[in-house]
Structure formats: structure tokens, C-alpha cells
Coordinates of C-alpha atoms in Angstrom, one line a residue:
F1174 CA 68.9 119.9 70.1
V1175 CA 69.5 117.6 72.6
N1176 CA 69.1 114.2 72.4
P1177 CA 67.0 112.6 75.7
Q1178 CA 70.2 111.4 77.4
T1179 CA 71.5 112.1 80.4
T1180 CA 74.6 114.2 79.6
V1181 CA 76.1 116.9 81.8
L1182 CA 79.3 118.7 81.6
I1183 CA 81.6 120.6 83.5
L1184 CA 83.5 122.9 82.0
Y1185 CA 86.1 125.4 83.1
F1186 CA 84.2 128.6 82.8
D1187 CA 86.7 131.5 81.4
I1188 CA 87.3 128.5 78.8
F1189 CA 83.9 128.3 78.4
F1190 CA 83.6 132.4 78.1
R1191 CA 86.0 132.2 75.4
I1192 CA 84.7 130.2 73.2
F1193 CA 81.8 132.6 72.2
T1194 CA 84.0 135.4 72.5
L1195 CA 85.9 134.5 69.7
N1196 CA 85.8 136.0 66.0
S1197 CA 87.0 133.3 64.4
F1198 CA 86.7 129.4 65.8
T1199 CA 89.6 128.8 63.8
Q1200 CA 91.8 128.7 66.1
K1201 CA 91.4 125.1 68.0
I1202 CA 90.7 125.5 71.8
N1203 CA 90.6 121.9 74.0
L1204 CA 88.0 122.2 76.4
R1205 CA 88.8 119.7 79.6
V1206 CA 86.4 118.8 81.9
F1207 CA 86.2 118.2 85.9
H1208 CA 87.0 114.5 85.5
T1209 CA 87.1 114.3 89.6
A1210 CA 82.4 114.2 88.0
L1211 CA 83.5 110.3 86.5
L1212 CA 82.5 107.2 88.4
N1213 CA 82.2 103.9 86.9
N1214 CA 78.4 103.1 87.3
K1215 CA 77.8 104.2 83.6
S1216 CA 74.2 104.4 84.0
L1217 CA 75.2 108.0 85.5
S1218 CA 75.2 111.6 83.9
T1219 CA 78.5 111.4 81.3
V1220 CA 81.5 113.7 81.2
T1221 CA 82.7 114.7 78.6
E1222 CA 86.0 116.1 77.2
I1223 CA 85.2 118.9 74.6
K1224 CA 87.9 119.1 71.7
S1225 CA 85.9 122.0 69.8
P1226 CA 83.2 124.7 70.4
D1227 CA 81.1 122.9 67.8
N1228 CA 80.4 120.4 70.2
I1229 CA 79.0 122.5 73.3
I1230 CA 76.7 124.9 70.2
G1231 CA 75.3 121.6 68.7
L1232 CA 73.7 120.9 71.9
H1233 CA 71.5 123.9 71.9
P1234 CA 71.7 127.0 69.0
L1235 CA 70.8 129.4 72.3
I1236 CA 74.4 128.1 74.3
A1237 CA 76.3 130.4 72.8
K1238 CA 74.2 133.0 73.4
A1239 CA 73.8 132.3 76.9
A1240 CA 77.5 132.1 78.1
E1241 CA 77.2 135.8 76.2
E1242 CA 75.5 137.3 78.3
M1243 CA 76.0 135.3 81.5
K1244 CA 79.7 136.7 81.1
K1245 CA 78.4 139.5 80.8
L1246 CA 76.1 139.9 84.5
F1247 CA 79.6 137.8 85.4
E1248 CA 81.5 141.0 84.6
A1249 CA 78.9 143.3 86.2
D1250 CA 78.6 141.3 88.9
A1251 CA 75.4 141.7 88.6
P1252 CA 72.3 142.0 91.3
V1253 CA 69.7 139.3 92.5
G1254 CA 67.1 138.7 90.0
K1255 CA 66.0 137.5 86.7
Y1256 CA 67.4 138.8 83.3
E1257 CA 64.3 137.4 80.7
I1258 CA 66.8 137.2 77.5
E1259 CA 64.9 136.0 74.9
G1260 CA 61.2 135.8 76.8
D1261 CA 60.9 132.1 78.2
R1262 CA 63.5 131.0 75.9
L1263 CA 66.2 131.7 77.3
F1264 CA 66.4 133.6 80.9
I1265 CA 68.7 133.9 83.9
N1266 CA 67.9 134.2 87.0
I1267 CA 70.5 135.0 90.0
M1268 CA 69.9 134.3 93.5
S1269 CA 72.0 134.5 96.5
Y1270 CA 70.8 131.6 99.2
E1271 CA 72.3 129.8 101.8
T1272 CA 73.9 126.4 101.0
G1273 CA 72.0 123.1 102.6
V1274 CA 73.9 120.1 105.1
Y1275 CA 72.9 117.4 102.7
E1276 CA 69.8 116.3 105.0
N1277 CA 68.2 119.4 103.6
C1278 CA 68.8 119.3 99.8
M1279 CA 66.2 117.8 97.3
F1280 CA 67.1 116.4 93.9
E1281 CA 65.0 118.1 91.1
N1282 CA 64.5 116.8 87.4
H1283 CA 63.6 119.1 84.3
K1284 CA 61.9 118.4 81.7
D1285 CA 61.9 121.7 79.3
Y1286 CA 64.9 123.3 80.1
I1287 CA 68.7 123.5 80.3
D1288 CA 70.2 124.4 82.6
V1289 CA 73.5 126.2 82.9
Q1290 CA 75.1 126.9 86.4
M1291 CA 77.8 128.7 87.3
M1292 CA 78.2 130.4 91.5
M1293 CA 79.4 133.4 91.1
E1294 CA 80.5 134.0 94.7
G1295 CA 81.2 131.3 96.2
E1296 CA 81.2 127.1 95.6
E1297 CA 78.4 124.4 96.2
D1298 CA 78.3 120.5 95.5
I1299 CA 75.6 119.3 92.4
G1300 CA 74.7 115.6 93.4
F1301 CA 73.6 113.4 90.1
I1302 CA 71.5 110.2 90.3
T1303 CA 69.6 108.4 88.6
E1304 CA 66.1 108.7 88.5
D1305 CA 64.7 104.6 89.5
K1306 CA 66.7 105.4 92.5
L1307 CA 64.3 108.6 93.5
T1308 CA 61.6 108.7 95.5
V1309 CA 58.5 112.1 93.8
K1310 CA 57.9 114.5 96.1
T1311 CA 56.3 116.6 93.5
P1312 CA 55.3 115.8 90.2
Y1313 CA 56.5 118.2 87.5
T1314 CA 54.9 121.4 87.6
P1315 CA 54.9 122.0 84.7
D1316 CA 58.6 121.7 84.2
V1317 CA 60.1 120.5 87.7
A1318 CA 60.1 117.6 89.4
L1319 CA 60.7 117.4 93.1
F1320 CA 61.9 114.2 95.1
Y1321 CA 63.2 112.9 98.6
M1322 CA 66.6 113.1 99.3
E1323 CA 69.7 110.0 98.5
K1324 CA 73.0 109.7 98.9
P1325 CA 74.2 111.3 95.4
E1326 CA 76.0 108.6 93.3
Q1327 CA 78.2 111.3 91.8
T1328 CA 78.9 114.6 93.0
V1329 CA 80.6 117.8 91.1
R1330 CA 81.6 121.1 92.8
I1331 CA 81.2 124.4 91.1
S1332 CA 83.1 127.6 92.1
P1333 CA 83.0 130.7 90.4
G1334 CA 85.7 129.3 88.1
V1335 CA 83.5 125.4 86.4
A1336 CA 80.2 125.9 84.4
C1337 CA 77.5 122.7 84.7
I1338 CA 75.3 122.5 81.9
I1339 CA 73.2 120.0 82.9
L1340 CA 70.7 117.9 80.5
P1341 CA 67.0 116.7 80.6
P1342 CA 66.4 113.9 81.5
E1343 CA 69.3 114.6 84.9
P1344 CA 67.6 114.0 87.9
H1345 CA 70.4 116.7 90.4
A1346 CA 70.5 118.0 93.5
P1347 CA 72.1 121.8 93.3
C1348 CA 73.1 123.8 96.5
M1349 CA 75.0 121.3 98.3
A1350 CA 77.2 122.8 101.1
V1351 CA 80.5 121.8 100.5
D1352 CA 81.6 119.7 103.8
N1353 CA 78.8 119.9 104.8
I1354 CA 78.7 123.2 105.9
P1355 CA 76.0 126.2 105.1
K1356 CA 77.8 129.3 103.8
T1357 CA 75.7 132.1 101.7
V1358 CA 76.5 132.0 98.2
K1359 CA 75.6 133.9 94.8
K1360 CA 74.4 131.5 92.2
M1361 CA 73.6 132.3 88.5
V1362 CA 71.8 129.5 86.4
A1363 CA 70.6 129.8 82.5
K1364 CA 67.6 128.6 81.4
I1365 CA 67.4 127.5 77.6
K1366 CA 64.1 125.9 76.6
L1367 CA 64.6 123.0 74.3

């Protein structure tokens, strides 16, 4: 299971899908991450280059199942809704909304769930910052806490080709409009219980 440290993995999602649909892991696969997420500030998330599927599977035993189910929903262009895969241990939310200007977004943090986020249509930015720089707006109720918006120290962009795996405890601000221009998007988020 996951060690309680801040880690976010940004993966090309087509490669992410391919890893978990292979019949055998004997084929060597090198995953490349979005290095645009990497900053010099060592207190932020680590963006890790993944050399083998075992590195991702080792994060949590349900990561592979999440990828398999997300692939099915993505290919079927599934409608907005909640898709229960294994009760509260693994479910996928599909939502459509308008991304927000920076000033209207909020940071959130989870303590019980890993997020695997990917856009089905459109793109958005996700901001990251260390929790000590945030002011609590809503305490944990029960899994998520909300924080007032601050300028992100790190930003990654997700699109239909990119997945973002966010491990607790990692404050993140999803739904940020690219170039601060709001657009309607469709996103899926797999929630994996620790």
C-alpha cells in the first residue's frame, strides 16, 4: 500500500492503459512522465519516471483494476455519473463542468483515497502546493478538506492523453482553466480507497 508521502505521477494515459491490458509483463515498457510538472522545490510532489509496470501496480492493488475500468468507460464515451466497481473501495465519477478562473478555484486534500484523474473531453490545469502554505476553509468531512486558493507552486495539465495519479496527502487544485479561459470539459476520476 501507499506510503504517506507526497507523490504525484503524471503519465501518458495511452501507455497507462496499455500496461494493464498486456497479457504478460515480460515486455519492457518505459513510461515517460510530464516533466513540465517538475520544479526545483524539493518539498513539492515528486514526479517520477516509471521504468516498469510493477512500480505503478505496487502503489495499490486496485490501480490495475481502475485502469481497466477507466479504459472501458473512456472507449464507450460513458455518460456523466458514478460507476461503482468495488463499492467504496473503487469507484469512478464522470462529470461535466466549466473550468474555473484561478481566483475561483480551491485546493483540496484527501486522506482516504487515491485519485486517478483524466479528461475525456477538453483539458484543465491542476495546481499543487504544500499544505503548510494553505488556510483551511472546510476541515475533513470525512475524506476531503478544502482550502482557500493560493498561487500554485506547481501546475500540470491533463488532457484525454494524460493521467494524473494523486496520492494522499497531496493538496491539489483541480478544475483550473487553461490560460485562465473557462471551457466546458468532461472528466473521469477514479477513487481508490487506501
